[in-house]
Amino acid sequence: MKESLLNEELFRRAFVVSMLIGIICRGLVLRVTDKQYPSRPQDYLEQVIISGLSASLGAIAFPALMDKEFSALTFFAVAIQQFQGLAKQERITIENIDKAELVPKGCAYVEEIASTYESRSYISLISSLTASIIYIVVAKRYKFGFLACSILAALGGVVVGILFRRYLRRDSIGDIAEVVPAKIKFEDANLMVNNIYIANIGLEDTRKKYLQDGLAVEIVPRNLGKFGIVNDNGQRDAILNNIYIHMGINKDVDEKDILLISRSNLEKNTVVLPYIPILKDIDEMIRVIKSTPVIESAKGKQSAYK
């Protein structure tokens, strides 16, 4: 039987340190709130387990390759399949829940969430692999002690985690457009926002509700290319859902006259939307809209506007 190039103590220390660094680096990009599913504490537990498994694969890969155990590469194939399976399950879960929402996310936003969920799963794997390589190389070549090797490995893993965080950061609506308050009014039964026709509201009580409790905004993109993104149907669905998550909606399931809709002003290249939130705060509504992520499908489909 071929003897390993690593002694047992070095392997054990490198493995433990690398796995812990992989889990910590996953925590750098982990955002869990009570406004999503699964929420705390379920999502924390799930992410710790997933990051621990993927970090252990990354930590063991380099020692295996040093011993020319190339079959260890199959671990990466298994990991990729697992990450894709988790993303698929996340997609199915969100789609099932979305059917019962008063303000659905829409297919484009669901797909964006699932793809982001998958890409973030690689952080633990790659950061622990980096930490493992640094720990073992420094220990064998420079004969550094446990503390020095651990610090250098941690620095390497954290750098990978920060690079992932920077790479995975996406633009938000606030990066590509201004959001300003707009005025709701009625011309007979026609709901208007900044003189843009929205819909015909037949019930007088609903018209009163729009005038008393409704808020409206106009999203003003910075250029024509950005208007193509904001004007995308999937992006507009994401904006409405983000408002709903943070501010609620003042309607019941059978109130058909309270619409979840936005309209384009093709003369000014802007988008207007009226909304009746539970929390009536126009400043908060503007902040929420600006925080809505720009989804990738909106960028691709509307590229002709550039």
Short mmCIF file of C-alpha atoms in Angstrom, two decimals:
data_model
loop_
_atom_site.label_atom_id
_atom_site.label_comp_id
_atom_site.label_asym_id
_atom_site.label_seq_id
_atom_site.Cartn_x
_atom_site.Cartn_y
_atom_site.Cartn_z
CA MET A 1 0.00 0.00 0.00
CA LYS A 2 1.40 3.40 -1.02
CA GLU A 3 2.35 5.64 1.89
CA SER A 4 0.75 9.08 2.05
CA LEU A 5 2.88 12.19 1.46
CA LEU A 6 1.18 13.81 4.45
CA ASN A 7 1.57 12.62 7.99
CA GLU A 8 -1.59 12.02 9.95
CA GLU A 9 -1.25 15.04 12.23
CA LEU A 10 -0.70 17.51 9.36
CA PHE A 11 -3.66 16.11 7.44
CA ARG A 12 -5.93 16.26 10.48
CA ARG A 13 -5.01 19.84 11.32
CA ALA A 14 -5.26 21.06 7.74
CA PHE A 15 -8.62 19.35 7.32
CA VAL A 16 -10.17 20.84 10.46
CA VAL A 17 -8.84 24.36 9.85
CA SER A 18 -9.89 24.36 6.17
CA MET A 19 -13.37 23.06 6.93
CA LEU A 20 -13.95 25.74 9.58
CA ILE A 21 -12.72 28.46 7.20
CA GLY A 22 -15.07 27.18 4.49
CA ILE A 23 -18.05 27.41 6.85
CA ILE A 24 -17.05 30.90 8.03
CA CYS A 25 -16.64 32.14 4.45
CA ARG A 26 -20.14 30.93 3.63
CA GLY A 27 -21.32 33.03 6.53
CA LEU A 28 -19.86 36.14 4.91
CA VAL A 29 -22.55 36.06 2.21
CA LEU A 30 -25.34 34.51 4.26
CA ARG A 31 -28.33 36.79 4.66
CA VAL A 32 -31.31 35.35 6.47
CA THR A 33 -34.37 37.41 7.43
CA ASP A 34 -37.87 36.73 8.67
CA LYS A 35 -39.22 37.98 5.33
CA GLN A 36 -38.14 34.94 3.29
CA TYR A 37 -38.55 31.18 3.18
CA PRO A 38 -37.08 29.26 4.83
CA SER A 39 -36.64 31.79 7.62
CA ARG A 40 -34.69 31.66 10.84
CA PRO A 41 -33.62 29.30 12.39
CA GLN A 42 -34.27 26.68 9.70
CA ASP A 43 -32.18 28.39 7.03
CA TYR A 44 -29.23 28.88 9.36
CA LEU A 45 -29.20 25.17 10.20
CA GLU A 46 -29.55 24.17 6.54
CA GLN A 47 -26.75 26.47 5.42
CA VAL A 48 -24.37 25.34 8.18
CA ILE A 49 -24.91 21.69 7.20
CA ILE A 50 -24.49 22.36 3.48
CA SER A 51 -21.41 24.52 3.98
CA GLY A 52 -19.89 21.93 6.31
CA LEU A 53 -20.30 19.16 3.75
CA SER A 54 -18.97 21.23 0.86
CA ALA A 55 -16.08 22.57 2.95
CA SER A 56 -15.06 19.04 3.92
CA LEU A 57 -14.94 18.09 0.21
CA GLY A 58 -12.71 21.07 -0.51
CA ALA A 59 -10.48 20.33 2.47
CA ILE A 60 -9.85 16.72 1.47
CA ALA A 61 -9.33 17.30 -2.26
CA PHE A 62 -5.75 18.65 -2.20
CA PRO A 63 -4.32 15.92 0.09
CA ALA A 64 -5.97 13.30 -2.13
CA LEU A 65 -4.47 14.81 -5.29
CA MET A 66 -1.03 14.97 -3.64
CA ASP A 67 -1.25 11.21 -3.17
CA LYS A 68 -2.37 10.87 -6.83
CA GLU A 69 -5.80 9.68 -5.79
CA PHE A 70 -7.43 11.18 -8.85
CA SER A 71 -10.69 9.45 -8.11
CA ALA A 72 -11.14 12.19 -5.50
CA LEU A 73 -12.12 14.49 -8.35
CA THR A 74 -15.41 12.63 -8.47
CA PHE A 75 -16.21 14.34 -5.16
CA PHE A 76 -16.41 17.63 -7.02
CA ALA A 77 -18.81 16.15 -9.55
CA VAL A 78 -20.95 14.88 -6.69
CA ALA A 79 -20.82 18.29 -5.01
CA ILE A 80 -21.92 20.07 -8.19
CA GLN A 81 -24.83 17.67 -8.58
CA GLN A 82 -25.82 18.25 -4.96
CA PHE A 83 -25.68 22.03 -5.36
CA GLN A 84 -27.80 21.84 -8.50
CA GLY A 85 -30.25 19.57 -6.68
CA LEU A 86 -30.52 22.01 -3.80
CA ALA A 87 -31.14 24.88 -6.20
CA LYS A 88 -33.82 22.84 -7.95
CA GLN A 89 -35.50 22.07 -4.64
CA GLU A 90 -35.33 25.75 -3.68
CA ARG A 91 -36.95 26.65 -7.00
CA ILE A 92 -39.78 24.13 -6.49
CA THR A 93 -40.39 25.31 -2.92
CA ILE A 94 -40.56 28.99 -3.86
CA GLU A 95 -42.80 28.28 -6.86
CA ASN A 96 -45.22 26.30 -4.68
CA ILE A 97 -45.37 29.06 -2.08
CA ASP A 98 -45.59 31.75 -4.76
CA LYS A 99 -48.91 30.39 -5.97
CA ALA A 100 -50.54 31.35 -2.67
CA GLU A 101 -49.02 34.85 -2.42
CA LEU A 102 -51.16 37.94 -2.89
CA VAL A 103 -48.23 39.46 -4.79
CA PRO A 104 -46.30 36.68 -6.57
CA LYS A 105 -42.60 36.90 -7.33
CA GLY A 106 -42.98 35.78 -10.92
CA CYS A 107 -41.00 33.16 -12.84
CA ALA A 108 -38.00 35.41 -13.56
CA TYR A 109 -37.46 36.37 -9.91
CA VAL A 110 -37.86 32.76 -8.74
CA GLU A 111 -35.24 31.62 -11.24
CA GLU A 112 -32.90 34.41 -10.09
CA ILE A 113 -33.21 33.31 -6.46
CA ALA A 114 -32.55 29.66 -7.35
CA SER A 115 -29.46 30.42 -9.46
CA THR A 116 -28.03 32.65 -6.72
CA TYR A 117 -28.69 29.92 -4.18
CA GLU A 118 -26.64 27.49 -6.27
CA SER A 119 -23.72 29.83 -6.95
CA ARG A 120 -23.30 30.69 -3.26
CA SER A 121 -22.97 27.00 -2.42
CA TYR A 122 -19.56 26.95 -4.10
CA ILE A 123 -18.08 29.44 -1.64
CA SER A 124 -17.40 26.87 1.08
CA LEU A 125 -15.92 24.40 -1.39
CA ILE A 126 -13.47 26.80 -3.03
CA SER A 127 -12.48 28.71 0.12
CA SER A 128 -11.75 25.50 2.04
CA LEU A 129 -9.76 24.15 -0.91
CA THR A 130 -7.71 27.38 -0.97
CA ALA A 131 -7.15 27.24 2.77
CA SER A 132 -6.12 23.58 2.57
CA ILE A 133 -3.55 24.28 -0.16
CA ILE A 134 -2.05 27.22 1.75
CA TYR A 135 -1.91 25.34 5.05
CA ILE A 136 -0.23 22.25 3.63
CA VAL A 137 2.23 24.08 1.36
CA VAL A 138 3.32 26.48 4.12
CA ALA A 139 3.64 23.67 6.68
CA LYS A 140 5.66 21.37 4.42
CA ARG A 141 7.85 23.91 2.63
CA TYR A 142 8.49 26.54 5.31
CA LYS A 143 7.97 24.38 8.42
CA PHE A 144 5.68 26.95 10.03
CA GLY A 145 3.81 26.02 13.17
CA PHE A 146 0.11 25.39 13.60
CA LEU A 147 -0.81 28.98 14.50
CA ALA A 148 1.08 30.59 11.59
CA CYS A 149 -0.30 28.07 9.09
CA SER A 150 -3.83 28.60 10.41
CA ILE A 151 -3.59 32.39 10.13
CA LEU A 152 -2.25 32.25 6.56
CA ALA A 153 -4.87 29.68 5.55
CA ALA A 154 -7.60 31.84 7.11
CA LEU A 155 -6.38 34.89 5.21
CA GLY A 156 -6.43 32.97 1.93
CA GLY A 157 -9.90 31.57 2.57
CA VAL A 158 -11.31 34.94 3.63
CA VAL A 159 -9.89 36.60 0.50
CA VAL A 160 -11.73 33.99 -1.59
CA GLY A 161 -14.91 34.63 0.39
CA ILE A 162 -14.62 38.40 -0.09
CA LEU A 163 -14.01 37.96 -3.83
CA PHE A 164 -17.10 35.77 -4.07
CA ARG A 165 -19.11 38.32 -2.13
CA ARG A 166 -17.96 41.08 -4.45
CA TYR A 167 -18.61 38.98 -7.55
CA LEU A 168 -22.05 37.85 -6.40
CA ARG A 169 -23.15 41.36 -5.49
CA ARG A 170 -25.68 42.52 -8.00
CA ASP A 171 -26.92 45.95 -8.91
CA SER A 172 -30.18 47.15 -7.41
CA ILE A 173 -32.81 49.46 -8.84
CA GLY A 174 -31.24 52.33 -6.90
CA ASP A 175 -28.02 51.86 -8.91
CA ILE A 176 -29.72 52.29 -12.28
CA ALA A 177 -32.69 54.58 -11.62
CA GLU A 178 -34.14 57.34 -9.46
CA VAL A 179 -37.40 56.68 -7.64
CA VAL A 180 -39.61 59.71 -6.95
CA PRO A 181 -43.09 60.10 -5.43
CA ALA A 182 -45.98 60.28 -7.88
CA LYS A 183 -49.56 61.52 -7.63
CA ILE A 184 -52.66 59.34 -7.72
CA LYS A 185 -55.85 60.81 -9.16
CA PHE A 186 -59.03 59.69 -10.90
CA GLU A 187 -60.59 60.94 -14.10
CA ASP A 188 -64.10 59.58 -13.77
CA ALA A 189 -63.37 55.91 -12.99
CA ASN A 190 -59.91 55.89 -14.59
CA LEU A 191 -57.00 55.50 -12.18
CA MET A 192 -54.14 57.81 -13.20
CA VAL A 193 -50.59 58.14 -11.88
CA ASN A 194 -48.79 61.29 -13.07
CA ASN A 195 -51.32 61.47 -15.91
CA ILE A 196 -50.53 57.90 -17.02
CA TYR A 197 -53.61 55.70 -17.35
CA ILE A 198 -53.42 52.63 -15.10
CA ALA A 199 -56.84 50.96 -15.12
CA ASN A 200 -60.58 51.48 -14.82
CA ILE A 201 -61.69 51.10 -11.20
CA GLY A 202 -65.42 50.42 -11.08
CA LEU A 203 -66.12 50.46 -7.33
CA GLU A 204 -66.35 53.84 -5.68
CA ASP A 205 -65.14 52.44 -2.34
CA THR A 206 -61.98 51.19 -4.03
CA ARG A 207 -61.40 54.59 -5.62
CA LYS A 208 -61.66 56.18 -2.17
CA LYS A 209 -59.22 53.62 -0.83
CA TYR A 210 -56.68 54.48 -3.53
CA LEU A 211 -57.00 58.20 -2.78
CA GLN A 212 -56.84 57.81 1.02
CA ASP A 213 -54.34 54.98 1.48
CA GLY A 214 -52.61 54.56 -1.86
CA LEU A 215 -49.01 55.50 -2.63
CA ALA A 216 -47.45 55.86 -6.05
CA VAL A 217 -43.96 56.28 -7.42
CA GLU A 218 -42.30 56.95 -10.74
CA ILE A 219 -39.10 55.04 -11.54
CA VAL A 220 -36.82 57.18 -13.70
CA PRO A 221 -33.97 55.15 -15.30
CA ARG A 222 -30.62 56.86 -15.86
CA ASN A 223 -30.58 56.10 -19.60
CA LEU A 224 -32.45 54.18 -22.28
CA GLY A 225 -30.54 50.96 -21.61
CA LYS A 226 -31.53 51.08 -17.93
CA PHE A 227 -35.12 51.74 -18.96
CA GLY A 228 -35.04 48.44 -20.83
CA ILE A 229 -34.21 46.70 -17.54
CA VAL A 230 -36.81 48.51 -15.44
CA ASN A 231 -39.45 48.02 -18.13
CA ASP A 232 -38.98 44.23 -18.18
CA ASN A 233 -42.05 42.35 -16.92
CA GLY A 234 -40.00 40.09 -14.66
CA GLN A 235 -38.20 43.06 -13.13
CA ARG A 236 -41.46 44.87 -12.48
CA ASP A 237 -42.89 41.76 -10.81
CA ALA A 238 -39.80 41.64 -8.58
CA ILE A 239 -40.31 45.27 -7.56
CA LEU A 240 -43.96 44.72 -6.64
CA ASN A 241 -43.10 41.58 -4.67
CA ASN A 242 -40.35 43.39 -2.78
CA ILE A 243 -42.80 46.11 -1.75
CA TYR A 244 -45.25 43.45 -0.61
CA ILE A 245 -42.64 41.61 1.46
CA HIS A 246 -41.57 44.74 3.34
CA MET A 247 -44.76 46.79 3.49
CA GLY A 248 -47.65 44.36 3.05
CA ILE A 249 -50.72 45.07 0.94
CA ASN A 250 -54.04 46.45 2.13
CA LYS A 251 -56.33 44.04 0.30
CA ASP A 252 -58.04 40.71 0.74
CA VAL A 253 -57.91 37.81 -1.68
CA ASP A 254 -61.26 38.67 -3.27
CA GLU A 255 -60.68 42.41 -3.79
CA LYS A 256 -60.13 42.31 -7.52
CA ASP A 257 -60.25 46.09 -7.99
CA ILE A 258 -57.04 46.60 -6.02
CA LEU A 259 -54.53 45.96 -8.75
CA LEU A 260 -50.89 44.91 -8.66
CA ILE A 261 -49.78 46.63 -11.80
CA SER A 262 -47.23 49.02 -13.24
CA ARG A 263 -47.33 51.00 -16.46
CA SER A 264 -44.67 52.40 -18.77
CA ASN A 265 -44.56 56.01 -19.81
CA LEU A 266 -43.06 55.57 -23.27
CA GLU A 267 -42.80 59.31 -23.83
CA LYS A 268 -40.54 59.87 -20.81
CA ASN A 269 -39.13 56.29 -20.65
CA THR A 270 -40.21 55.80 -17.05
CA VAL A 271 -42.33 53.32 -15.13
CA VAL A 272 -45.11 54.30 -12.72
CA LEU A 273 -46.88 52.11 -10.20
CA PRO A 274 -49.66 52.65 -7.64
CA TYR A 275 -49.81 50.55 -4.50
CA ILE A 276 -51.91 50.33 -1.33
CA PRO A 277 -49.57 49.14 1.44
CA ILE A 278 -50.40 48.35 5.04
CA LEU A 279 -47.45 50.49 6.11
CA LYS A 280 -48.17 53.87 4.53
CA ASP A 281 -44.71 55.43 4.27
CA ILE A 282 -43.58 56.83 0.92
CA ASP A 283 -39.94 57.13 2.01
CA GLU A 284 -39.86 53.49 3.04
CA MET A 285 -41.52 52.48 -0.22
CA ILE A 286 -38.87 54.34 -2.22
CA ARG A 287 -36.11 52.69 -0.18
CA VAL A 288 -37.62 49.24 -0.73
CA ILE A 289 -37.90 49.76 -4.49
CA LYS A 290 -34.30 50.98 -4.68
CA SER A 291 -33.16 47.86 -2.82
CA THR A 292 -34.81 45.48 -5.31
CA PRO A 293 -32.11 43.47 -7.11
CA VAL A 294 -31.70 43.78 -10.87
CA ILE A 295 -32.40 40.32 -12.25
CA GLU A 296 -30.16 38.85 -14.93
CA SER A 297 -32.96 37.91 -17.31
CA ALA A 298 -34.02 41.58 -17.46
CA LYS A 299 -30.52 42.57 -18.54
CA GLY A 300 -30.36 40.04 -21.37
CA LYS A 301 -33.82 40.39 -22.87
CA GLN A 302 -33.72 44.17 -23.05
CA SER A 303 -30.22 44.62 -24.45
CA ALA A 304 -31.62 46.08 -27.70
CA TYR A 305 -32.47 49.29 -25.79
CA LYS A 306 -28.75 50.02 -25.51
#
